[in-house]
């Protein structure tokens, strides 16, 4: 079973571009999967909602609502207290993990499959 970990910016861009996460993953992933977010992702969204630019505040708020509305489809992974989100994602990345991110630095540091948003319309899986 593949584990798909959604990064903070990925969730926000999904909502910004009105991309249906579940339809797109069904289209792309041909095996069993589980969608997850890190507990630290929720913390990042909370911080962005309180301290970010106006557009990011709104997207962070919508992202939190999206995650709450889909809590039956998206699992929350507990992580170590003193680590950054990207470091936790790198630690969890393995051959059975797909990382969904738009973060250029994070993409370059990963050696496994990555799920990205293309042309503001659809998702694409890259190796």
CSV table of C-alpha atoms in Angstrom, one decimal:
chain,number,residue,atom,x,y,z
A,1,UNK,CA,0.0,0.0,0.0
A,2,UNK,CA,1.3,3.5,-0.9
A,3,UNK,CA,1.2,6.3,1.6
A,4,UNK,CA,0.6,9.7,0.1
A,5,UNK,CA,1.8,12.5,2.4
A,6,UNK,CA,0.4,15.9,1.6
A,7,UNK,CA,2.7,18.9,2.2
A,8,UNK,CA,1.2,22.2,3.5
A,9,UNK,CA,1.7,24.2,0.3
A,10,UNK,CA,0.3,21.3,-1.8
A,11,UNK,CA,-3.0,21.4,0.1
A,12,UNK,CA,-3.2,25.2,-0.2
A,13,UNK,CA,-2.6,25.1,-4.0
A,14,UNK,CA,-5.2,22.3,-4.4
A,15,UNK,CA,-7.8,24.6,-3.0
A,16,UNK,CA,-6.5,27.7,-4.8
A,17,UNK,CA,-6.8,26.0,-8.2
A,18,UNK,CA,-9.9,24.1,-7.3
A,19,UNK,CA,-8.4,20.7,-8.0
A,20,UNK,CA,-10.3,17.6,-6.8
A,21,UNK,CA,-7.7,15.7,-4.8
A,22,UNK,CA,-9.6,12.4,-4.6
A,23,UNK,CA,-10.6,12.2,-8.3
A,24,UNK,CA,-7.1,13.0,-9.4
A,25,UNK,CA,-5.5,10.5,-7.1
A,26,UNK,CA,-7.9,7.8,-8.3
A,27,UNK,CA,-6.9,8.7,-11.8
A,28,UNK,CA,-3.2,8.5,-11.1
A,29,UNK,CA,-2.6,5.9,-8.4
A,30,UNK,CA,-3.5,2.4,-9.6
A,31,UNK,CA,-2.8,0.5,-6.3
A,32,UNK,CA,-4.1,0.8,-2.8
A,33,UNK,CA,-3.2,4.0,-1.0
A,34,UNK,CA,-3.7,6.0,2.2
A,35,UNK,CA,-3.6,9.8,2.2
A,36,UNK,CA,-1.9,11.4,5.2
A,37,UNK,CA,-0.9,14.8,6.6
A,38,UNK,CA,1.6,15.4,9.4
A,39,UNK,CA,0.4,16.9,12.7
A,40,UNK,CA,3.0,19.6,12.0
A,41,UNK,CA,1.2,20.5,8.8
A,42,UNK,CA,-1.9,21.4,10.9
A,43,UNK,CA,0.4,23.6,13.0
A,44,UNK,CA,1.8,25.3,9.9
A,45,UNK,CA,-1.7,26.0,8.7
A,46,UNK,CA,-2.6,27.5,12.0
A,47,UNK,CA,0.5,29.8,11.9
A,48,UNK,CA,-0.3,30.9,8.4
A,49,UNK,CA,-3.9,31.6,9.3
A,50,UNK,CA,-2.7,33.8,12.1
A,51,UNK,CA,0.4,35.5,10.7
A,52,UNK,CA,0.5,35.1,6.9
A,53,UNK,CA,-0.4,37.4,4.0
A,54,UNK,CA,-4.1,37.9,3.4
A,55,UNK,CA,-4.3,35.3,0.6
A,56,UNK,CA,-2.4,32.7,2.6
A,57,UNK,CA,-4.6,33.4,5.7
A,58,UNK,CA,-7.7,32.5,3.7
A,59,UNK,CA,-6.1,29.5,2.0
A,60,UNK,CA,-4.8,28.2,5.4
A,61,UNK,CA,-8.3,28.6,6.8
A,62,UNK,CA,-9.8,26.8,3.9
A,63,UNK,CA,-7.2,24.0,4.1
A,64,UNK,CA,-8.0,23.4,7.7
A,65,UNK,CA,-11.7,23.2,6.9
A,66,UNK,CA,-10.9,20.8,4.0
A,67,UNK,CA,-8.9,18.5,6.2
A,68,UNK,CA,-11.7,18.5,8.9
A,69,UNK,CA,-14.3,17.8,6.3
A,70,UNK,CA,-12.3,14.8,4.9
A,71,UNK,CA,-10.9,13.4,8.2
A,72,UNK,CA,-12.4,10.0,7.2
A,73,UNK,CA,-10.2,10.0,4.1
A,74,UNK,CA,-7.1,11.8,5.3
A,75,UNK,CA,-5.1,10.4,8.3
A,76,UNK,CA,-3.0,12.5,10.6
A,77,UNK,CA,0.5,11.2,11.3
A,78,UNK,CA,2.1,12.1,14.6
A,79,UNK,CA,5.7,13.3,14.4
A,80,UNK,CA,8.6,14.2,16.7
A,81,UNK,CA,8.2,17.5,18.5
A,82,UNK,CA,11.5,19.2,17.7
A,83,UNK,CA,11.6,18.6,13.9
A,84,UNK,CA,10.5,20.9,11.0
A,85,UNK,CA,7.8,19.6,8.6
A,86,UNK,CA,10.2,19.1,5.7
A,87,UNK,CA,12.6,17.1,7.9
A,88,UNK,CA,9.8,14.9,9.1
A,89,UNK,CA,8.7,14.3,5.5
A,90,UNK,CA,12.2,13.4,4.4
A,91,UNK,CA,12.4,10.9,7.3
A,92,UNK,CA,9.1,9.3,6.3
A,93,UNK,CA,10.0,9.1,2.6
A,94,UNK,CA,10.6,5.6,1.4
A,95,UNK,CA,9.8,3.4,-1.7
A,96,UNK,CA,6.1,3.0,-0.5
A,97,UNK,CA,5.7,6.7,0.1
A,98,UNK,CA,4.5,9.4,-2.4
A,99,UNK,CA,5.2,13.0,-1.3
A,100,UNK,CA,2.7,15.6,-2.6
A,101,UNK,CA,4.4,19.0,-2.7
A,102,UNK,CA,5.1,22.1,-4.7
A,103,UNK,CA,8.2,22.9,-2.6
A,104,UNK,CA,11.2,23.0,-5.0
A,105,UNK,CA,13.8,22.5,-2.4
A,106,UNK,CA,11.9,19.5,-0.9
A,107,UNK,CA,11.4,18.0,-4.3
A,108,UNK,CA,15.1,18.2,-5.0
A,109,UNK,CA,16.0,16.5,-1.7
A,110,UNK,CA,13.7,13.5,-2.3
A,111,UNK,CA,14.5,10.3,-4.2
A,112,UNK,CA,11.1,8.8,-4.3
A,113,UNK,CA,7.9,9.5,-6.2
A,114,UNK,CA,6.4,13.0,-6.0
A,115,UNK,CA,2.9,14.2,-6.7
A,116,UNK,CA,2.8,17.7,-8.1
A,117,UNK,CA,0.2,20.1,-9.5
A,118,UNK,CA,0.6,20.8,-13.3
A,119,UNK,CA,-0.8,23.7,-15.2
A,120,UNK,CA,-3.0,24.6,-12.3
A,121,UNK,CA,-5.4,21.9,-13.5
A,122,UNK,CA,-4.3,18.4,-12.6
A,123,UNK,CA,-1.9,16.2,-10.6
A,124,UNK,CA,1.1,14.4,-12.0
A,125,UNK,CA,3.2,11.7,-10.5
A,126,UNK,CA,7.0,12.1,-11.1
A,127,UNK,CA,9.9,10.0,-10.2
